[in-house]
PDB file of C-alpha atoms and ligand atoms in Angstrom:
ATOM      1  CA  UNK A  89      21.797 106.103  16.840  1.00  0.00           C
ATOM      2  CA  UNK A  90      24.781 103.751  17.260  1.00  0.00           C
ATOM      3  CA  UNK A  91      26.294 104.052  20.801  1.00  0.00           C
ATOM      4  CA  UNK A  92      30.047 104.368  20.540  1.00  0.00           C
ATOM      5  CA  UNK A  93      32.170 101.549  21.889  1.00  0.00           C
ATOM      6  CA  UNK A  94      35.732 102.068  23.139  1.00  0.00           C
ATOM      7  CA  UNK A  95      37.502  98.755  23.823  1.00  0.00           C
ATOM      8  CA  UNK A  96      41.014  98.160  25.206  1.00  0.00           C
ATOM      9  CA  UNK A  97      42.766  95.007  24.087  1.00  0.00           C
ATOM     10  CA  UNK A  98      45.461  94.336  26.547  1.00  0.00           C
ATOM     11  CA  UNK A  99      47.020  91.496  24.499  1.00  0.00           C
ATOM     12  CA  UNK A 100      49.701  89.682  26.478  1.00  0.00           C
ATOM     13  CA  UNK A 101      50.296  92.296  29.126  1.00  0.00           C
ATOM     14  CA  UNK A 102      49.310  92.814  32.709  1.00  0.00           C
ATOM     15  CA  UNK A 103      49.281  90.292  35.707  1.00  0.00           C
ATOM     16  CA  UNK A 104      46.532  90.447  38.215  1.00  0.00           C
ATOM     17  CA  UNK A 105      48.225  93.055  40.254  1.00  0.00           C
ATOM     18  CA  UNK A 106      49.103  95.234  37.242  1.00  0.00           C
ATOM     19  CA  UNK A 107      45.559  94.892  35.969  1.00  0.00           C
ATOM     20  CA  UNK A 108      44.047  96.018  39.310  1.00  0.00           C
ATOM     21  CA  UNK A 109      46.493  98.917  39.377  1.00  0.00           C
ATOM     22  CA  UNK A 110      45.401  99.847  35.880  1.00  0.00           C
ATOM     23  CA  UNK A 111      41.686  99.705  36.729  1.00  0.00           C
ATOM     24  CA  UNK A 112      42.294 101.767  39.922  1.00  0.00           C
ATOM     25  CA  UNK A 113      43.821 104.518  37.665  1.00  0.00           C
ATOM     26  CA  UNK A 114      41.232 104.206  34.901  1.00  0.00           C
ATOM     27  CA  UNK A 115      38.015 104.096  36.724  1.00  0.00           C
ATOM     28  CA  UNK A 116      37.975 107.491  38.300  1.00  0.00           C
ATOM     29  CA  UNK A 117      39.211 109.017  35.032  1.00  0.00           C
ATOM     30  CA  UNK A 118      36.205 107.600  33.133  1.00  0.00           C
ATOM     31  CA  UNK A 119      33.583 108.124  35.992  1.00  0.00           C
ATOM     32  CA  UNK A 120      30.580 109.993  34.810  1.00  0.00           C
ATOM     33  CA  UNK A 121      31.161 109.277  31.070  1.00  0.00           C
ATOM     34  CA  UNK A 122      27.943 108.555  29.614  1.00  0.00           C
ATOM     35  CA  UNK A 123      26.974 107.622  26.087  1.00  0.00           C
ATOM     36  CA  UNK A 124      30.075 105.455  25.487  1.00  0.00           C
ATOM     37  CA  UNK A 125      30.410 101.760  26.122  1.00  0.00           C
ATOM     38  CA  UNK A 126      33.735 101.030  27.693  1.00  0.00           C
ATOM     39  CA  UNK A 127      35.321  97.493  27.411  1.00  0.00           C
ATOM     40  CA  UNK A 128      38.598  96.060  28.558  1.00  0.00           C
ATOM     41  CA  UNK A 129      40.110  92.669  27.382  1.00  0.00           C
ATOM     42  CA  UNK A 130      42.695  91.211  29.646  1.00  0.00           C
ATOM     43  CA  UNK A 131      44.424  87.779  29.422  1.00  0.00           C
ATOM     44  CA  UNK A 132      42.210  84.911  30.501  1.00  0.00           C
ATOM     45  CA  UNK A 133      43.903  84.448  33.915  1.00  0.00           C
ATOM     46  CA  UNK A 134      43.203  87.974  34.931  1.00  0.00           C
ATOM     47  CA  UNK A 135      39.441  87.893  34.034  1.00  0.00           C
ATOM     48  CA  UNK A 136      38.025  86.516  37.301  1.00  0.00           C
ATOM     49  CA  UNK A 137      40.100  89.092  39.237  1.00  0.00           C
ATOM     50  CA  UNK A 138      38.375  92.181  37.713  1.00  0.00           C
ATOM     51  CA  UNK A 139      34.627  92.067  38.122  1.00  0.00           C
ATOM     52  CA  UNK A 140      34.840  93.200  41.754  1.00  0.00           C
ATOM     53  CA  UNK A 141      36.967  96.063  40.826  1.00  0.00           C
ATOM     54  CA  UNK A 142      34.866  96.986  37.851  1.00  0.00           C
ATOM     55  CA  UNK A 143      31.530  96.853  39.764  1.00  0.00           C
ATOM     56  CA  UNK A 144      29.873 100.302  39.490  1.00  0.00           C
ATOM     57  CA  UNK A 145      32.349 101.651  36.982  1.00  0.00           C
ATOM     58  CA  UNK A 146      30.397 100.850  33.782  1.00  0.00           C
ATOM     59  CA  UNK A 147      33.444  99.191  32.363  1.00  0.00           C
ATOM     60  CA  UNK A 148      32.773  95.710  30.642  1.00  0.00           C
ATOM     61  CA  UNK A 149      35.084  92.750  30.458  1.00  0.00           C
ATOM     62  CA  UNK A 150      35.974  90.950  27.261  1.00  0.00           C
ATOM     63  CA  UNK A 151      37.984  87.720  26.561  1.00  0.00           C
ATOM     64  CA  UNK A 152      40.660  87.980  23.834  1.00  0.00           C
ATOM     65  CA  UNK A 153      39.611  84.776  22.143  1.00  0.00           C
ATOM     66  CA  UNK A 154      37.110  81.826  22.685  1.00  0.00           C
ATOM     67  CA  UNK A 155      36.814  78.243  21.603  1.00  0.00           C
ATOM     68  CA  UNK A 156      33.451  77.126  20.088  1.00  0.00           C
ATOM     69  CA  UNK A 157      32.988  73.829  22.000  1.00  0.00           C
ATOM     70  CA  UNK A 158      31.297  74.039  25.479  1.00  0.00           C
ATOM     71  CA  UNK A 159      33.585  71.462  27.085  1.00  0.00           C
ATOM     72  CA  UNK A 160      35.593  68.369  26.234  1.00  0.00           C
ATOM     73  CA  UNK A 161      39.186  67.158  25.436  1.00  0.00           C
ATOM     74  CA  UNK A 162      40.494  70.548  24.095  1.00  0.00           C
ATOM     75  CA  UNK A 163      43.628  71.341  26.023  1.00  0.00           C
ATOM     76  CA  UNK A 164      44.277  74.965  26.365  1.00  0.00           C
ATOM     77  CA  UNK A 165      40.957  76.275  25.268  1.00  0.00           C
ATOM     78  CA  UNK A 166      38.307  78.381  26.966  1.00  0.00           C
ATOM     79  CA  UNK A 167      34.635  78.062  26.158  1.00  0.00           C
ATOM     80  CA  UNK A 168      31.844  80.834  25.927  1.00  0.00           C
ATOM     81  CA  UNK A 169      30.425  79.559  29.184  1.00  0.00           C
ATOM     82  CA  UNK A 170      33.712  79.737  30.946  1.00  0.00           C
ATOM     83  CA  UNK A 171      34.273  83.326  29.729  1.00  0.00           C
ATOM     84  CA  UNK A 172      30.848  84.268  31.145  1.00  0.00           C
ATOM     85  CA  UNK A 173      31.749  82.404  34.275  1.00  0.00           C
ATOM     86  CA  UNK A 174      34.841  84.464  34.642  1.00  0.00           C
ATOM     87  CA  UNK A 175      32.793  87.773  34.314  1.00  0.00           C
ATOM     88  CA  UNK A 176      33.198  88.543  30.643  1.00  0.00           C
ATOM     89  CA  UNK A 177      30.354  89.947  28.591  1.00  0.00           C
ATOM     90  CA  UNK A 178      32.173  90.376  25.308  1.00  0.00           C
ATOM     91  CA  UNK A 179      34.861  88.605  23.393  1.00  0.00           C
ATOM     92  CA  UNK A 180      37.318  89.632  20.686  1.00  0.00           C
ATOM     93  CA  UNK A 181      37.293  87.154  17.841  1.00  0.00           C
ATOM     94  CA  UNK A 182      39.659  86.850  14.778  1.00  0.00           C
ATOM     95  CA  UNK A 183      42.185  89.496  15.794  1.00  0.00           C
ATOM     96  CA  UNK A 184      44.776  89.695  13.091  1.00  0.00           C
ATOM     97  CA  UNK A 185      47.508  88.478  15.619  1.00  0.00           C
ATOM     98  CA  UNK A 186      45.453  85.333  16.030  1.00  0.00           C
ATOM     99  CA  UNK A 187      45.020  84.986  12.273  1.00  0.00           C
ATOM    100  CA  UNK A 188      48.710  85.533  11.663  1.00  0.00           C
ATOM    101  CA  UNK A 189      50.408  83.602  14.509  1.00  0.00           C
ATOM    102  CA  UNK A 190      47.823  81.047  15.632  1.00  0.00           C
ATOM    103  CA  UNK A 191      46.231  79.723  12.554  1.00  0.00           C
ATOM    104  CA  UNK A 192      42.952  81.428  12.891  1.00  0.00           C
ATOM    105  CA  UNK A 193      40.870  81.224   9.588  1.00  0.00           C
ATOM    106  CA  UNK A 194      37.633  82.661   8.271  1.00  0.00           C
ATOM    107  CA  UNK A 195      36.104  79.236   9.087  1.00  0.00           C
ATOM    108  CA  UNK A 196      37.162  79.024  12.699  1.00  0.00           C
ATOM    109  CA  UNK A 197      36.307  82.699  13.196  1.00  0.00           C
ATOM    110  CA  UNK A 198      32.818  81.983  11.955  1.00  0.00           C
ATOM    111  CA  UNK A 199      32.517  78.926  14.353  1.00  0.00           C
ATOM    112  CA  UNK A 200      33.747  81.137  17.213  1.00  0.00           C
ATOM    113  CA  UNK A 201      31.296  84.130  16.481  1.00  0.00           C
ATOM    114  CA  UNK A 202      28.418  81.549  16.348  1.00  0.00           C
ATOM    115  CA  UNK A 203      29.435  79.864  19.749  1.00  0.00           C
ATOM    116  CA  UNK A 204      29.842  83.298  21.345  1.00  0.00           C
ATOM    117  CA  UNK A 205      26.417  84.298  20.361  1.00  0.00           C
ATOM    118  CA  UNK A 206      24.863  81.057  21.437  1.00  0.00           C
ATOM    119  CA  UNK A 207      26.839  81.641  24.800  1.00  0.00           C
ATOM    120  CA  UNK A 208      25.295  85.132  25.114  1.00  0.00           C
ATOM    121  CA  UNK A 209      28.649  86.870  24.656  1.00  0.00           C
ATOM    122  CA  UNK A 210      29.036  90.046  22.444  1.00  0.00           C
ATOM    123  CA  UNK A 211      31.535  89.161  19.736  1.00  0.00           C
ATOM    124  CA  UNK A 212      34.011  91.953  18.568  1.00  0.00           C
ATOM    125  CA  UNK A 213      34.698  90.525  15.235  1.00  0.00           C
ATOM    126  CA  UNK A 214      37.956  91.752  13.761  1.00  0.00           C
ATOM    127  CA  UNK A 215      38.772  92.061  10.112  1.00  0.00           C
ATOM    128  CA  UNK A 216      41.403  93.890   8.149  1.00  0.00           C
ATOM    129  CA  UNK A 217      43.785  93.829   5.229  1.00  0.00           C
ATOM    130  CA  UNK A 218      47.561  93.343   5.355  1.00  0.00           C
ATOM    131  CA  UNK A 219      49.864  95.919   3.799  1.00  0.00           C
ATOM    132  CA  UNK A 220      50.534  93.553   0.839  1.00  0.00           C
ATOM    133  CA  UNK A 221      46.763  93.209   0.190  1.00  0.00           C
ATOM    134  CA  UNK A 222      46.286  96.893   0.269  1.00  0.00           C
ATOM    135  CA  UNK A 223      49.214  97.608  -1.935  1.00  0.00           C
ATOM    136  CA  UNK A 224      47.881  94.909  -4.405  1.00  0.00           C
ATOM    137  CA  UNK A 225      44.480  96.722  -4.502  1.00  0.00           C
ATOM    138  CA  UNK A 226      42.797  93.919  -2.544  1.00  0.00           C
ATOM    139  CA  UNK A 227      41.579  95.701   0.493  1.00  0.00           C
ATOM    140  CA  UNK A 228      37.802  95.632  -0.507  1.00  0.00           C
ATOM    141  CA  UNK A 229      37.884  92.031  -1.589  1.00  0.00           C
ATOM    142  CA  UNK A 230      39.650  90.965   1.549  1.00  0.00           C
ATOM    143  CA  UNK A 231      37.191  92.717   3.792  1.00  0.00           C
ATOM    144  CA  UNK A 232      34.207  91.320   1.823  1.00  0.00           C
ATOM    145  CA  UNK A 233      35.611  87.744   2.002  1.00  0.00           C
ATOM    146  CA  UNK A 234      36.262  88.052   5.870  1.00  0.00           C
ATOM    147  CA  UNK A 235      32.811  89.503   6.568  1.00  0.00           C
ATOM    148  CA  UNK A 236      31.019  87.020   4.309  1.00  0.00           C
ATOM    149  CA  UNK A 237      32.766  84.009   5.770  1.00  0.00           C
ATOM    150  CA  UNK A 238      32.899  85.156   9.360  1.00  0.00           C
ATOM    151  CA  UNK A 239      29.056  85.815   9.301  1.00  0.00           C
ATOM    152  CA  UNK A 240      28.141  82.805   7.327  1.00  0.00           C
ATOM    153  CA  UNK A 241      24.980  81.123   8.802  1.00  0.00           C
ATOM    154  CA  UNK A 242      24.219  84.034  11.178  1.00  0.00           C
ATOM    155  CA  UNK A 243      20.748  85.690  10.566  1.00  0.00           C
ATOM    156  CA  UNK A 244      19.804  89.321  11.010  1.00  0.00           C
ATOM    157  CA  UNK A 245      18.368  88.704  14.474  1.00  0.00           C
ATOM    158  CA  UNK A 246      21.537  86.886  15.619  1.00  0.00           C
ATOM    159  CA  UNK A 247      23.693  89.639  14.207  1.00  0.00           C
ATOM    160  CA  UNK A 248      22.291  92.477  16.321  1.00  0.00           C
ATOM    161  CA  UNK A 249      24.770  92.276  19.154  1.00  0.00           C
ATOM    162  CA  UNK A 250      27.782  91.743  16.860  1.00  0.00           C
ATOM    163  CA  UNK A 251      30.321  94.569  16.901  1.00  0.00           C
ATOM    164  CA  UNK A 252      32.739  94.581  13.891  1.00  0.00           C
ATOM    165  CA  UNK A 253      36.323  95.961  14.288  1.00  0.00           C
ATOM    166  CA  UNK A 254      38.111  97.203  11.252  1.00  0.00           C
ATOM    167  CA  UNK A 255      41.745  96.863  11.864  1.00  0.00           C
ATOM    168  CA  UNK A 256      44.179  97.297   8.927  1.00  0.00           C
ATOM    169  CA  UNK A 257      47.030  94.966   9.983  1.00  0.00           C
ATOM    170  CA  UNK A 258      49.555  97.521   8.811  1.00  0.00           C
ATOM    171  CA  UNK A 259      48.334 100.104  11.350  1.00  0.00           C
ATOM    172  CA  UNK A 260      48.370  97.600  14.390  1.00  0.00           C
ATOM    173  CA  UNK A 261      51.143  98.441  16.796  1.00  0.00           C
ATOM    174  CA  UNK A 262      53.171 100.373  14.138  1.00  0.00           C
ATOM    175  CA  UNK A 263      52.266 103.885  14.988  1.00  0.00           C
ATOM    176  CA  UNK A 264      50.731 104.222  11.470  1.00  0.00           C
ATOM    177  CA  UNK A 265      47.065 105.031  11.789  1.00  0.00           C
ATOM    178  CA  UNK A 266      44.904 104.808   8.749  1.00  0.00           C
ATOM    179  CA  UNK A 267      44.037 108.307   7.690  1.00  0.00           C
ATOM    180  CA  UNK A 268      40.456 109.496   8.609  1.00  0.00           C
ATOM    181  CA  UNK A 269      39.624 109.230   4.878  1.00  0.00           C
ATOM    182  CA  UNK A 270      41.065 105.653   4.421  1.00  0.00           C
ATOM    183  CA  UNK A 271      39.336 104.462   7.645  1.00  0.00           C
ATOM    184  CA  UNK A 272      35.975 106.030   6.584  1.00  0.00           C
ATOM    185  CA  UNK A 273      36.265 104.540   3.180  1.00  0.00           C
ATOM    186  CA  UNK A 274      36.805 101.085   4.561  1.00  0.00           C
ATOM    187  CA  UNK A 275      34.010 101.544   7.215  1.00  0.00           C
ATOM    188  CA  UNK A 276      31.538 102.723   4.650  1.00  0.00           C
ATOM    189  CA  UNK A 277      32.490  99.656   2.559  1.00  0.00           C
ATOM    190  CA  UNK A 278      31.923  97.368   5.386  1.00  0.00           C
ATOM    191  CA  UNK A 279      28.625  98.749   6.242  1.00  0.00           C
ATOM    192  CA  UNK A 280      27.780  98.289   2.503  1.00  0.00           C
ATOM    193  CA  UNK A 281      28.629  94.567   2.754  1.00  0.00           C
ATOM    194  CA  UNK A 282      26.577  94.109   5.726  1.00  0.00           C
ATOM    195  CA  UNK A 283      23.591  95.786   3.890  1.00  0.00           C
ATOM    196  CA  UNK A 284      24.175  93.385   1.089  1.00  0.00           C
ATOM    197  CA  UNK A 285      24.367  90.303   3.273  1.00  0.00           C
ATOM    198  CA  UNK A 286      21.342  91.437   5.359  1.00  0.00           C
ATOM    199  CA  UNK A 287      19.566  94.631   4.704  1.00  0.00           C
ATOM    200  CA  UNK A 288      20.187  98.385   4.930  1.00  0.00           C
ATOM    201  CA  UNK A 289      18.332  98.630   8.346  1.00  0.00           C
ATOM    202  CA  UNK A 290      20.622  96.045   9.789  1.00  0.00           C
ATOM    203  CA  UNK A 291      23.601  97.665   8.413  1.00  0.00           C
ATOM    204  CA  UNK A 292      22.644 101.024   9.953  1.00  0.00           C
ATOM    205  CA  UNK A 293      22.609  99.497  13.292  1.00  0.00           C
ATOM    206  CA  UNK A 294      25.817  97.549  13.267  1.00  0.00           C
ATOM    207  CA  UNK A 295      28.630  99.150  15.108  1.00  0.00           C
ATOM    208  CA  UNK A 296      32.053  99.126  13.316  1.00  0.00           C
ATOM    209  CA  UNK A 297      35.162 100.163  15.481  1.00  0.00           C
ATOM    210  CA  UNK A 298      38.450 101.268  14.041  1.00  0.00           C
ATOM    211  CA  UNK A 299      41.657  99.710  15.480  1.00  0.00           C
ATOM    212  CA  UNK A 300      45.305 100.349  14.599  1.00  0.00           C
ATOM    213  CA  UNK A 301      47.423 102.816  16.557  1.00  0.00           C
ATOM    214  CA  UNK A 302      44.546 104.754  18.050  1.00  0.00           C
ATOM    215  CA  UNK A 303      45.798 107.329  20.463  1.00  0.00           C
ATOM    216  CA  UNK A 304      44.270 110.397  22.258  1.00  0.00           C
ATOM    217  CA  UNK A 305      45.731 112.596  19.502  1.00  0.00           C
ATOM    218  CA  UNK A 306      43.878 110.971  16.513  1.00  0.00           C
ATOM    219  CA  UNK A 307      40.771 109.528  18.105  1.00  0.00           C
ATOM    220  CA  UNK A 308      38.729 112.763  17.601  1.00  0.00           C
ATOM    221  CA  UNK A 309      39.373 112.766  13.813  1.00  0.00           C
ATOM    222  CA  UNK A 310      38.483 109.113  13.427  1.00  0.00           C
ATOM    223  CA  UNK A 311      35.372 109.424  15.577  1.00  0.00           C
ATOM    224  CA  UNK A 312      34.154 112.346  13.481  1.00  0.00           C
ATOM    225  CA  UNK A 313      33.811 109.938  10.500  1.00  0.00           C
ATOM    226  CA  UNK A 314      30.217 109.087   9.945  1.00  0.00           C
ATOM    227  CA  UNK A 315      30.708 105.231   9.779  1.00  0.00           C
ATOM    228  CA  UNK A 316      33.226 104.815  12.582  1.00  0.00           C
ATOM    229  CA  UNK A 317      31.451 103.955  15.876  1.00  0.00           C
ATOM    230  CA  UNK A 318      34.276 103.461  18.285  1.00  0.00           C
ATOM    231  CA  UNK A 319      37.808 102.083  18.642  1.00  0.00           C
ATOM    232  CA  UNK A 320      39.743  98.895  19.509  1.00  0.00           C
ATOM    233  CA  UNK A 321      42.855 100.236  21.201  1.00  0.00           C
ATOM    234  CA  UNK A 322      45.910  98.154  21.839  1.00  0.00           C
ATOM    235  CA  UNK A 323      49.079  99.953  23.084  1.00  0.00           C
ATOM    236  CA  UNK A 324      47.253 103.156  24.276  1.00  0.00           C
ATOM    237  CA  UNK A 325      44.904 101.001  26.496  1.00  0.00           C
ATOM    238  CA  UNK A 326      47.654  99.782  28.761  1.00  0.00           C
ATOM    239  CA  UNK A 327      47.774 103.309  30.538  1.00  0.00           C
ATOM    240  CA  UNK A 328      44.847 104.840  32.440  1.00  0.00           C
ATOM    241  CA  UNK A 329      45.452 108.288  31.398  1.00  0.00           C
ATOM    242  CA  UNK A 330      45.794 107.561  27.546  1.00  0.00           C
ATOM    243  CA  UNK A 331      42.799 105.105  27.469  1.00  0.00           C
ATOM    244  CA  UNK A 332      40.585 107.513  29.513  1.00  0.00           C
ATOM    245  CA  UNK A 333      41.546 110.322  27.041  1.00  0.00           C
ATOM    246  CA  UNK A 334      40.416 108.128  24.203  1.00  0.00           C
ATOM    247  CA  UNK A 335      37.065 107.130  26.010  1.00  0.00           C
ATOM    248  CA  UNK A 336      36.549 110.952  26.493  1.00  0.00           C
ATOM    249  CA  UNK A 337      36.895 111.605  22.741  1.00  0.00           C
ATOM    250  CA  UNK A 338      33.717 113.754  22.789  1.00  0.00           C
ATOM    251  CA  UNK A 339      35.141 116.368  25.284  1.00  0.00           C
TER     252      UNK A 339
HETATM  253  P1  PGA B1881      47.349  99.141  18.669  1.00  0.00           P
HETATM  254  O1  PGA B1881      46.579  97.797  18.597  1.00  0.00           O
HETATM  255  O2  PGA B1881      46.293 100.119  19.184  1.00  0.00           O
HETATM  256  O3  PGA B1881      48.454  98.896  19.543  1.00  0.00           O
HETATM  257  O4  PGA B1881      47.725  99.361  17.164  1.00  0.00           O
HETATM  258  C1  PGA B1881      45.232  97.628  18.151  1.00  0.00           C
HETATM  259  C2  PGA B1881      44.809  96.182  18.239  1.00  0.00           C
HETATM  260  O5  PGA B1881      45.593  95.161  17.915  1.00  0.00           O
HETATM  261  O6  PGA B1881      43.645  95.899  18.507  1.00  0.00           O
END
């Protein structure tokens, strides 16, 4: 059985004070939820503020990006060890916004995933096609390329902790969610690629999250799809009530 993961990507929102207020609202609303892994990803500067507030809540912390070097002359970057030091256990890698605005490529995503794994962080590895790619009938070839290049040189044992997030770019922040059917089709395809790259038993275990305008209203339908193992939530993770309702999708 694959344990569901609900992860909140706060993007470029929330100061320390705002983050603490959100956790104070969220924590009681998700208290007692079992069988779901809950993760929140604030900006780097907020990370060290949260472990004390999260202690005992079962909510894990993630960085939104990571660099692959441990230290050195790399102005502006944060290493896996520094993320761990700040209290993170997970890290989002290859988010489409980083690919689109910050020059992230399949090759840099691959380096980051390897570094995160070496640094004992759980990578949340994001892939997804643009609207142009979908309309050109290239969805599957894009996903296969992103998976193959992103996971290059990572063996089956190393892959075990990796979480994949399928986020169709056209559904992010647009209010347009993929239909349950479109999402399930992509997720089944992704699992098939993992089976091809590794083996079926590995693919059966890897968790694949859906992301792109997930809300309390659509999470149940998405989570009822056999190959969807959780959600990566942007906008709806910025309010305690909506994120908690997503976390409690089973109720
Ligand atoms: P959204 O963002 O839920 O606001 O569409 C999802 C994401 O970018 O991870």
